[in-house]
Coordinates of C-alpha atoms in Angstrom, one line a residue:
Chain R
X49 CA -40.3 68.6 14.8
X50 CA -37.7 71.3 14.9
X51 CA -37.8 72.0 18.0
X52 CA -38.2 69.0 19.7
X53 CA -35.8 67.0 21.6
X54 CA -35.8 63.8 21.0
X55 CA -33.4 60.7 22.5
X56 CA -30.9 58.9 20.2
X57 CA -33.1 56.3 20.1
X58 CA -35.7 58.1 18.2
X59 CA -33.4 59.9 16.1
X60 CA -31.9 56.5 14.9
X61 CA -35.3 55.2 14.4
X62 CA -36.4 58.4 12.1
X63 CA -33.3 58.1 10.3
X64 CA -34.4 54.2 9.5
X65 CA -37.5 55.0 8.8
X66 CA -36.4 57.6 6.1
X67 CA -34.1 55.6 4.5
X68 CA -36.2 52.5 4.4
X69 CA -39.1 54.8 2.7
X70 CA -36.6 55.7 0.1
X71 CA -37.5 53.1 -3.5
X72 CA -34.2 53.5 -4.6
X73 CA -32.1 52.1 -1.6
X74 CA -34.5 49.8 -0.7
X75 CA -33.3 47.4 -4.2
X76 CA -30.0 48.5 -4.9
X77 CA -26.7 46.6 -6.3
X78 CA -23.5 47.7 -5.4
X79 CA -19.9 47.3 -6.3
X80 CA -16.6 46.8 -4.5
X81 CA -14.0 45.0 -3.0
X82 CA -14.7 43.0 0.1
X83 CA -12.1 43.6 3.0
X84 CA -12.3 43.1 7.0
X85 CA -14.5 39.9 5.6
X86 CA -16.2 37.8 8.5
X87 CA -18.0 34.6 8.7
X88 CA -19.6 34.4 12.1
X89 CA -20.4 30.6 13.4
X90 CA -24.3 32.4 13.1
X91 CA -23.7 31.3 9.2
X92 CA -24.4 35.9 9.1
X93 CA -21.6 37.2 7.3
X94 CA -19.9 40.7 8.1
X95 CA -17.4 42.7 5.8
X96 CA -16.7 46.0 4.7
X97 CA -17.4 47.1 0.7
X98 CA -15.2 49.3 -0.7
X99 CA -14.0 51.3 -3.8
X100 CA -10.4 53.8 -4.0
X101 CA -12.4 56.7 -1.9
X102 CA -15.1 55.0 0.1
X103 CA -16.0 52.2 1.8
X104 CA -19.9 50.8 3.4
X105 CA -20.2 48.3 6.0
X106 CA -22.3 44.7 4.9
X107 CA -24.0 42.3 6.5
X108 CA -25.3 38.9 4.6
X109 CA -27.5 36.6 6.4
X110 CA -27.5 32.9 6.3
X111 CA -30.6 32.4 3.9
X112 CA -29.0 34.6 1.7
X113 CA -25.5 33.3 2.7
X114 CA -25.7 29.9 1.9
X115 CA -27.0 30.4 -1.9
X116 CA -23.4 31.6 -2.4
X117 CA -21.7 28.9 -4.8
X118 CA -18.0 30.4 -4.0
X119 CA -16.7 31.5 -0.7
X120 CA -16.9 35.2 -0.3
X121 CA -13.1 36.5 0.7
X122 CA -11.4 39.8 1.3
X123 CA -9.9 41.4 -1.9
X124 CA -12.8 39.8 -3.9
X125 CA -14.1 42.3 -6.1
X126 CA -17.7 41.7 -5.9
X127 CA -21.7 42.7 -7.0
X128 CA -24.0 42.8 -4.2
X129 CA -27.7 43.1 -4.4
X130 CA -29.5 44.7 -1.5
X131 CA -30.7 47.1 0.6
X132 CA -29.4 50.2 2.5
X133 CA -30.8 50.3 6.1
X134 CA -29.5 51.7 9.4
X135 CA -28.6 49.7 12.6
X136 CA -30.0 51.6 15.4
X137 CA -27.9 50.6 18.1
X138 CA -24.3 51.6 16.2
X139 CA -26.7 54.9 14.6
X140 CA -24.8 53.4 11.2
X141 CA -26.3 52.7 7.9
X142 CA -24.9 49.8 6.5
X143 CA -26.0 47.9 3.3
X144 CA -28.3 44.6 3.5
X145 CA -26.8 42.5 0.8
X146 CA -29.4 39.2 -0.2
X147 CA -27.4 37.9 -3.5
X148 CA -23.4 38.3 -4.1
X149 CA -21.8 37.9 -7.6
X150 CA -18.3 38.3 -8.8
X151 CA -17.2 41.0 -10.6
X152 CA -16.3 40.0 -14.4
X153 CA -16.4 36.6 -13.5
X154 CA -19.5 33.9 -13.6
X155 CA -20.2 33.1 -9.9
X156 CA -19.7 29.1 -10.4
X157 CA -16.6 29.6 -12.3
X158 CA -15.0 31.4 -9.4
X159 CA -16.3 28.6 -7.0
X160 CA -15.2 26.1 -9.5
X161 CA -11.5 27.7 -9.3
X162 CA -12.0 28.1 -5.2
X163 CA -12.3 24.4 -5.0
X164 CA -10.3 23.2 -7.4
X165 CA -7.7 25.3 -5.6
X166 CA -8.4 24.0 -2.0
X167 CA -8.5 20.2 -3.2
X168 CA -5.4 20.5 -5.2
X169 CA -3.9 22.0 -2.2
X170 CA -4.5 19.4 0.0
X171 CA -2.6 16.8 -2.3
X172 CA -6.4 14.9 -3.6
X173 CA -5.8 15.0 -7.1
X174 CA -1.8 14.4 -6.5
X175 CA -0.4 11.5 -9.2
X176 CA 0.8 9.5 -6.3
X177 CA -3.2 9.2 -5.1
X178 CA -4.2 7.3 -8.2
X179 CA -5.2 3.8 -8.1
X180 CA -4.4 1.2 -11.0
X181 CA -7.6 0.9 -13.7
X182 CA -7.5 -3.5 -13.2
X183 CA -6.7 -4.8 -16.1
X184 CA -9.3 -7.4 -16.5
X185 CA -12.4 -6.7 -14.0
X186 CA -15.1 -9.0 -13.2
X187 CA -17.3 -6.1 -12.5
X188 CA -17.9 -2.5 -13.3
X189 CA -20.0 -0.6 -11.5
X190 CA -21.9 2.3 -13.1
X191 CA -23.1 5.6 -11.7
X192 CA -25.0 7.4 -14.0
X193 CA -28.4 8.4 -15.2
X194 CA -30.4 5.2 -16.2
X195 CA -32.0 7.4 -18.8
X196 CA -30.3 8.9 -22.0
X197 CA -26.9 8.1 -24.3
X198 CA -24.3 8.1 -21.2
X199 CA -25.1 5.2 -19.9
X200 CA -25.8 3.0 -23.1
X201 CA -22.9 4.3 -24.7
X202 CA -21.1 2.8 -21.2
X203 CA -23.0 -0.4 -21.1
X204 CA -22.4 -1.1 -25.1
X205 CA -18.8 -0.8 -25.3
X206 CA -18.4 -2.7 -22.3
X207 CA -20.6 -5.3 -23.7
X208 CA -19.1 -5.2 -27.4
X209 CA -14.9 -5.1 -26.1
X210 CA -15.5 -7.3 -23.2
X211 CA -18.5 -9.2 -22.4
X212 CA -17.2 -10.9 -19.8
X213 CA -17.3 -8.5 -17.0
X214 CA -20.9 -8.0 -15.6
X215 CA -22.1 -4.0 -15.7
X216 CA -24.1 -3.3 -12.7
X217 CA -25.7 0.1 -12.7
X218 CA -26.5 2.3 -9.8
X219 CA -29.2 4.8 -10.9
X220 CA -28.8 8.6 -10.1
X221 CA -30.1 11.9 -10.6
X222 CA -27.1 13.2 -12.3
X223 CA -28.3 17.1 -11.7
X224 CA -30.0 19.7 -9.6
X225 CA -29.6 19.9 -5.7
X226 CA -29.9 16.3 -4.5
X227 CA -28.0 14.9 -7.4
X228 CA -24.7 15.3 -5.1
X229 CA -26.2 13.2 -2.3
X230 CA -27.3 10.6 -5.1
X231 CA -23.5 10.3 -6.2
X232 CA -21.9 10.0 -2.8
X233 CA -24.5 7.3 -1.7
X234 CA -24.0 5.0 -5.3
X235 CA -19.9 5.3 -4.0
X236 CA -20.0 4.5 -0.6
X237 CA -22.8 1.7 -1.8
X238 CA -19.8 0.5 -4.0
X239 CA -17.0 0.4 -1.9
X240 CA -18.7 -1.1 1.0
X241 CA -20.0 -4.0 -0.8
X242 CA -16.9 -4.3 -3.2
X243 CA -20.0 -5.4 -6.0
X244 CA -17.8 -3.8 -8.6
X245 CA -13.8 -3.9 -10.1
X246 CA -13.9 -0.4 -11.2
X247 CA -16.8 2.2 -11.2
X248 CA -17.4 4.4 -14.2
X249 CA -19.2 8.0 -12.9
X250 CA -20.4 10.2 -15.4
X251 CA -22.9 11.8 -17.6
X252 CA -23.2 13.3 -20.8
X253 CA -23.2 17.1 -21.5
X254 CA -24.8 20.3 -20.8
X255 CA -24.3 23.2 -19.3
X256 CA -22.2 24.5 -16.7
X257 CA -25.3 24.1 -14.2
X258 CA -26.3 20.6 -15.5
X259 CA -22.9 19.8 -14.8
X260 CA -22.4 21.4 -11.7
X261 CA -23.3 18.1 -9.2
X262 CA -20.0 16.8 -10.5
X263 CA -17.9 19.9 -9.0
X264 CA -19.4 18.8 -5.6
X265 CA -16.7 18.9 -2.9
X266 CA -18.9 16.2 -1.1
X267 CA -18.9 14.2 -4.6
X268 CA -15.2 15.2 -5.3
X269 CA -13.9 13.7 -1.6
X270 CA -16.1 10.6 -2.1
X271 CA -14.6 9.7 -5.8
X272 CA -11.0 10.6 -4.3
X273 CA -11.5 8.0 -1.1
X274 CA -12.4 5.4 -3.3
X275 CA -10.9 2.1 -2.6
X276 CA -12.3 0.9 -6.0
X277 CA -10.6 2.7 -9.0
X278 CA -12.6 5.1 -10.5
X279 CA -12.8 6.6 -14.1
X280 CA -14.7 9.9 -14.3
X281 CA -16.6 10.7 -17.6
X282 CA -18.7 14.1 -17.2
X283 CA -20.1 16.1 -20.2
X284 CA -17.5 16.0 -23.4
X285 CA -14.1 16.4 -23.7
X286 CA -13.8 19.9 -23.2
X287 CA -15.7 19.9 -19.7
X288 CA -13.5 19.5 -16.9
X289 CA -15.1 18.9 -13.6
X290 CA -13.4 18.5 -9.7
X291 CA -14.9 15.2 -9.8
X292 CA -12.6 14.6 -13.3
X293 CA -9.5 15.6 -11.2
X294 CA -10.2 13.1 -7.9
X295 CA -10.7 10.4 -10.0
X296 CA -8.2 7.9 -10.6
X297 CA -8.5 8.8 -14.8
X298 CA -10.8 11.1 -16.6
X299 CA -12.2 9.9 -20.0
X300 CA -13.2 12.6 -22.6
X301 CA -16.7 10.9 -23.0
X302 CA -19.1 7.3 -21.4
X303 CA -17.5 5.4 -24.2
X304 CA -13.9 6.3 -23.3
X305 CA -14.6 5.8 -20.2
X306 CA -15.9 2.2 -20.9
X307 CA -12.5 1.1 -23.4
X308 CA -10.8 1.9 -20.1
X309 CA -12.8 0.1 -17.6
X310 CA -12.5 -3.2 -19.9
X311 CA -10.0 -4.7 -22.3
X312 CA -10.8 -5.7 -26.1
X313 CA -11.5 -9.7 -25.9
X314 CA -9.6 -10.0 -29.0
X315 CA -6.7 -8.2 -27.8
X316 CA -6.8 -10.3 -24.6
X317 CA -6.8 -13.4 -26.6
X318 CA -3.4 -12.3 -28.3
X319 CA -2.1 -11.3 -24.6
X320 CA -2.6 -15.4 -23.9
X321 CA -1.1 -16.2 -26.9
X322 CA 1.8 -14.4 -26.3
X323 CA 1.7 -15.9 -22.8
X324 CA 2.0 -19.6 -24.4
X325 CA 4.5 -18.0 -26.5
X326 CA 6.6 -16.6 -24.2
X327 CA 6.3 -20.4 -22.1
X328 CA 7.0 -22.1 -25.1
X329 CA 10.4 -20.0 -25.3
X330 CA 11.1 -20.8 -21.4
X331 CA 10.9 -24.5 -21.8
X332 CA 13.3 -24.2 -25.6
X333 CA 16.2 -21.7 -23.7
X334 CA 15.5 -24.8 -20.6
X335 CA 15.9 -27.2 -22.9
X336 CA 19.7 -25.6 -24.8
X337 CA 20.5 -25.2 -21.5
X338 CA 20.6 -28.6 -20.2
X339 CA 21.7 -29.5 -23.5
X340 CA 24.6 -27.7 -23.1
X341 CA 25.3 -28.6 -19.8
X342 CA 25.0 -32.1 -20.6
X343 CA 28.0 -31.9 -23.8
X344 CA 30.4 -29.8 -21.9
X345 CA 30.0 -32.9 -19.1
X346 CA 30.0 -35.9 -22.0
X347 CA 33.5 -34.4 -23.3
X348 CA 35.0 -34.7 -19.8
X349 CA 38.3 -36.1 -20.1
X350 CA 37.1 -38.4 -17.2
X351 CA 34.3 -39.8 -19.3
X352 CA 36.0 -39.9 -22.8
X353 CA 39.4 -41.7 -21.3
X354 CA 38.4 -43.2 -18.0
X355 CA 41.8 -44.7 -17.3
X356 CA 43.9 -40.9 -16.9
X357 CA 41.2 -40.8 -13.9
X358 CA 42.4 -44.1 -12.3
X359 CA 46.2 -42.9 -12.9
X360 CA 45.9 -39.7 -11.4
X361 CA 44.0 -41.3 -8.6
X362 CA 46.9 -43.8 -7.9
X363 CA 49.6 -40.9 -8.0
X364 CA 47.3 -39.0 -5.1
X365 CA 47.5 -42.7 -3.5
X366 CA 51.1 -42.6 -3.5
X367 CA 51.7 -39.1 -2.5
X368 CA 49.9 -39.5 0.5
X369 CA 51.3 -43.2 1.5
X370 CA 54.9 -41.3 1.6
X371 CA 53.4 -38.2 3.3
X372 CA 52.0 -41.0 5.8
X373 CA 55.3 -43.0 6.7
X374 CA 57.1 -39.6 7.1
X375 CA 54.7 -38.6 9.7
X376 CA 54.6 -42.1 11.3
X377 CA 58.4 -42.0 11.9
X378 CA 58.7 -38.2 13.7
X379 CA 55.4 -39.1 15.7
X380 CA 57.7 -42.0 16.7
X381 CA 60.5 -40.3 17.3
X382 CA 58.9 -37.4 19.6
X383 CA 57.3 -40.1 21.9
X384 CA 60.8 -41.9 22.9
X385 CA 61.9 -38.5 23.6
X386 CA 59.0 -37.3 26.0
X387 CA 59.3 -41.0 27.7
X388 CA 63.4 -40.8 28.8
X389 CA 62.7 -37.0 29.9
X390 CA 59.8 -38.1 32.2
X391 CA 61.7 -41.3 33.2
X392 CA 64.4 -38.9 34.5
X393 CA 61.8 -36.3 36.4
X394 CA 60.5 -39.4 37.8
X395 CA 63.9 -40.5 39.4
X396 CA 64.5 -37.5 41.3
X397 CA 61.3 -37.3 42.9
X398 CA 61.6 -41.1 44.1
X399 CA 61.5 -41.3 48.0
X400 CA 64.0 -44.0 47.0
X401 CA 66.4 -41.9 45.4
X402 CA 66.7 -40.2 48.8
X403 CA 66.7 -43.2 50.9
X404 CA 69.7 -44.0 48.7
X405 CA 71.2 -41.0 49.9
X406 CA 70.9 -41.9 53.6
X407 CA 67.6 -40.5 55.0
X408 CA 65.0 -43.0 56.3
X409 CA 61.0 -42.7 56.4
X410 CA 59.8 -42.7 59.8
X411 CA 56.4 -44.0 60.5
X412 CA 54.3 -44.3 64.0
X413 CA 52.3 -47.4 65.6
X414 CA 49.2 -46.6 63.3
X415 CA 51.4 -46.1 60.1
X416 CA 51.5 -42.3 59.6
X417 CA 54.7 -40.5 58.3
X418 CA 56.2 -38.6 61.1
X419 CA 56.7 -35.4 59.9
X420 CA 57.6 -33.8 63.0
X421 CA 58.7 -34.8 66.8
X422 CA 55.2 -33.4 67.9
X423 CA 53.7 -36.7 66.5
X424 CA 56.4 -38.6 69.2
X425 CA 55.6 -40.0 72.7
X426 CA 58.5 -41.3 74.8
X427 CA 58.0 -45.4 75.0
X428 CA 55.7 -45.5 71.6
X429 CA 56.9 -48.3 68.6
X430 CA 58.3 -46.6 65.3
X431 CA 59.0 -47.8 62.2
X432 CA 61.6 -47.1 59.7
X433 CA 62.4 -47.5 56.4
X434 CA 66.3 -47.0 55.3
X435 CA 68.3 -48.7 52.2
X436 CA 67.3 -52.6 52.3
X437 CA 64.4 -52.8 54.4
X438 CA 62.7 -51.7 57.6
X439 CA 63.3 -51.5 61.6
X440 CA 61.5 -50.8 64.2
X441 CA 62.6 -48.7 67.6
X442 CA 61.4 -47.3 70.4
X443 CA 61.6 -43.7 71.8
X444 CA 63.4 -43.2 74.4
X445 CA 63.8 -39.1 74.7
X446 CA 62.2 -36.6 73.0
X447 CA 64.5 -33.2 72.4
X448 CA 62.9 -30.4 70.5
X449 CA 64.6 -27.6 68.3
X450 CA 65.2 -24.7 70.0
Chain F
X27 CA -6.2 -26.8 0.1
X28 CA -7.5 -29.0 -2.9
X29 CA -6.6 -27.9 -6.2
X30 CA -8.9 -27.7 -8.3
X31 CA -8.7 -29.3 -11.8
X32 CA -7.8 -27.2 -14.6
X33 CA -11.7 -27.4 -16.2
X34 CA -13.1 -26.8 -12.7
X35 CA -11.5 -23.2 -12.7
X36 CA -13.1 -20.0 -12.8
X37 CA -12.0 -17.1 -15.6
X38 CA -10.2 -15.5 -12.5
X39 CA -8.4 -18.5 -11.1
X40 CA -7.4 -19.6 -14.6
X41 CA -5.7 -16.3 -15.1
X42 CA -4.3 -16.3 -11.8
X43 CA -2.7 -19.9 -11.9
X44 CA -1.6 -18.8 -15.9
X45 CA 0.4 -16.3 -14.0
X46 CA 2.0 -18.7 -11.8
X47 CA 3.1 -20.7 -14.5
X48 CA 4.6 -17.9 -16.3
X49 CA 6.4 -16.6 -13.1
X50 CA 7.6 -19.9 -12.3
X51 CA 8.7 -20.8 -15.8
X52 CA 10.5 -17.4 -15.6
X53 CA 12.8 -18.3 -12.4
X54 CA 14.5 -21.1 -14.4
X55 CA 14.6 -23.1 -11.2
X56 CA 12.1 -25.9 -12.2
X57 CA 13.1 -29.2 -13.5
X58 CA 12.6 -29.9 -16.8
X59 CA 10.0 -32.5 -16.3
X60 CA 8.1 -30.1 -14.2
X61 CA 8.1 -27.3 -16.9
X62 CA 7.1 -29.6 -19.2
X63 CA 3.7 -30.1 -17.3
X64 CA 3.3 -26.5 -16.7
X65 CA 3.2 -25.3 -20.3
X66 CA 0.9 -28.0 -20.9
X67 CA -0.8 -26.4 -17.9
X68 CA -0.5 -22.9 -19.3
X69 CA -2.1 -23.8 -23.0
X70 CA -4.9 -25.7 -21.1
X71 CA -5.7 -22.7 -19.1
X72 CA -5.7 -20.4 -22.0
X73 CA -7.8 -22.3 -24.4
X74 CA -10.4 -22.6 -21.2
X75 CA -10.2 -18.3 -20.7
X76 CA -10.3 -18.3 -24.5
X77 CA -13.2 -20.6 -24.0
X78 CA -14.8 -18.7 -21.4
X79 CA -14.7 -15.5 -23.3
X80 CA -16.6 -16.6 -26.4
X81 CA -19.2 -18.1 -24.2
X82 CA -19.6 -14.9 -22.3
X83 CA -23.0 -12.7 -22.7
X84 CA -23.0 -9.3 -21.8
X85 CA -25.3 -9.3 -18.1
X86 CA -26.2 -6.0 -16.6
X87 CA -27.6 -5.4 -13.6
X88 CA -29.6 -2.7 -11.9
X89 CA -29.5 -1.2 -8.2
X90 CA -33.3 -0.5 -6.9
X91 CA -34.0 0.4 -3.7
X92 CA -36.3 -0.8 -1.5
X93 CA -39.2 0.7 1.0
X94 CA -37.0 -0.1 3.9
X95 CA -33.8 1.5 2.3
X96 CA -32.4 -1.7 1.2
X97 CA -31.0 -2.3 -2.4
X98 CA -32.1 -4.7 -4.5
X99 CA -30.3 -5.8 -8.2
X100 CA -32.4 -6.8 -10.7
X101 CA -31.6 -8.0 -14.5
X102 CA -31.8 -4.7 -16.7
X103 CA -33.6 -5.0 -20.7

């Protein structure tokens, strides 16, 4: 073998094969910190493990990928299990990682935090999101197991405070991998048939894995979209789930959850009484009211001595029968004035104030006022019209100005 | 619209026009007469929700689906 030649491609293939043969780095786990971190569209993902002095190139692949509750980012100090092989084409060993843990920290934990995180950052669990529990629903809809103490703890407090409102229960697997699905589906079933007031969705409690359908981001986006209100009960009250934080409240336990969803009949039937109450005192503060109205108008001077009303009456009268004559007298007055100056304006523009002061009106055969000797034929009739009367005469030369 | 007699409502309506009363009452604007009838009104409507709670029996109802994909409710024990 020593002194053969071989091509790269048979050296990277020995190398492979050597390594591969090795027990050791054919099951290994490894520690570092993911940096240059990649997820390709394949679903394979690429990044770099590394430590204060060295560093290994990873690849995942997408079986192994998508087991991985949290999402894998750079600075992430993480445990992978794996293998150590060597890519051929690059002549590069690189490590084969099939499971990926965080370092220190439980694995759904971390993805718990991740997604909590990226929900929170996009405003879903922000105050101004939540809807209004109704106070008295006709209908609550339940999604929960049909088995166990969640859901009769849910349908027996509803039934003792408030039996009233009908329960209708949507069965669902409230754990392992379709459980999420189940959830989603009872919600959407809910809202697009409106068959409920207010949901309840919930279980009782167990472990972080029993509980984990509830930290669904699925589950989580379907409880926050809800046009229904929703109240979110999951394990006890020390468990806090996503789903706890979309919904619209978060009771510690089912029972909680149902003293939400319904009022107490018999505090409801105090709430009406105070209602009648609270009429009754509209109709006694009516009443005073009018009352009061009614005395301050009975002890009008008008009503209790009706004659002051006449008196000051026939003083107005008065007044105004003086104001009246006054102005009858000026309107008079004005008139005769306006009259003698129009009688005057009309003199001077009489054509018989000028007759008067010796010039006639000339008119032709067909009756026209000559204006001007153009008008004139030698021989033709004219009349005239001076002080006293008319006369006719007849032309006999016709001279023009100029 | 007809409106229904007070007896005739449902637990819903009842509350509903109970709120209209109130709200009404509240404005001050209605003649006494009027108000007069409504808080009769409002203490009739009360004692038929009062009514219609102690009548009330708890009903629950369960979601099953179907072959096809359908659901179904059906009374639950």
């Amino acid at each position: 073998m020593t002194n053969e030649t071989l091509t790269v491609t048979e050296l990277n293939a020995y190398v492979k094969a050597l390594i591969e043969s090795d027990d050791i780095l054919s099951g290994i786990s490894v520690k570092g910190e993911i940096s240059n971190f990649k997820a390709h569209s394949s679903g394979h993902l690429y990044f770099t493990l590394k430590d204060e002095n060295s560093l290994i190139r990873a690849v995942m692949f997408r079986s192994s990928a998508s087991r991985v509750a949290f999402v894998p980012e750079n600075g992430l100090k993480v445990i992978c299990r794996g293998r150590v092989s060597v890519f051929p084409r690059d002549g590069v060993y690189q490590f084969y990682a099939d499971a990926m843990e965080p370092d220190g920290i439980g694995s759904l934990y971390l993805a718990y935090e991740q997604l909590k995180n990226k929900l929170a950052a996009e405003g879903l669990f922000d105050a101004s999101k939540k809807k209004t529990i109704p106070k008295i629903p006709s209908s609550v809809g339940l999604i929960t197991s049909p088995t166990g103490a969640a859901v009769r703890d849910m349908i027996n407090v509803t039934g003792r405070r408030f039996p009233f409102a009908e329960v209708v229960l949507y069965p669902v697997l409230v754990q392992g991998p379709d459980a999420p699905r189940g959830l989603i589906e009872a919600l959407d079933y809910f809202n697009s048939t409106e068959r409920a007031d207010v949901i309840i969705i919930g279980r009782g409690g167990g472990s972080i894995e029993d509980l984990w359908a509830f930290n669904d981001e699925g589950v989580a986006r379907a409880v926050a979209s809800s046009h229904i209100p929703v109240i979110s009960a999951v394990g006890h009250e020390t468990d806090f789930t996503i789903c706890d934080f979309a919904a619209d409240k978060r009771a510690a336990t089912p029972s909680q959850a149902a003293e939400f969803a319904v009022p107490d009949t018999d505090e409801l039937k105090i709430r009406f009484q105070n209602v009648v109450n609270l009429e009754a005192r509209y109709i006694v503060s009516k009443i005073s009211s009018l009352r009061e109205k009614f005395s301050a108008l009975s002890s009008h001077r008008s009503l209790t001595d009706p004659r002051t009303l006449i008196d000051e009456r026939r003083i107005l009268i008065d007044v105004r029968t003086e104001r009246l004559g006054f102005s009858f007298d000026k309107v008079l007055s004005d008139k005769k004035s306006t009259l003698s100056s129009v009688c005057a304006k009309l003199e001077t523009l009489s054509p018989l104030s000028v007759i008067s002061r010796g010039y006639s009106a000339v008119t032709d055969e067909n009756g026209c006022l000559v204006k001007s000797v153009d008008q004139l034929r030698v021989g033709e009739t004219i009349s005239f019209r001076t002080g006293g009367g008319e006369a006719d005469a007849e032309i006999t030369n016709i001279r023009k100005d100029g | 619209m007809a409106v229904k007699k007070t007896e005739d409502l449902s637990f819903e309506e009842a509350l509903k026009r109970l709120e209209e009363t109130v709200k009404a009452l509240e404005s001050g604007t209605v003649p006494l007469e009027e108000s007069l009838k409504l808080f009769e009104e409002g203490v009739a409507l009360v004692k038929l929700c009062n009514g219609k709670l102690d009548e009330a029996e708890q009903k629950v109802r369960i979601l099953r689906k179907t072959e096809d994909g359908g659901i179904v409710e059906e009374d639950m024990d």
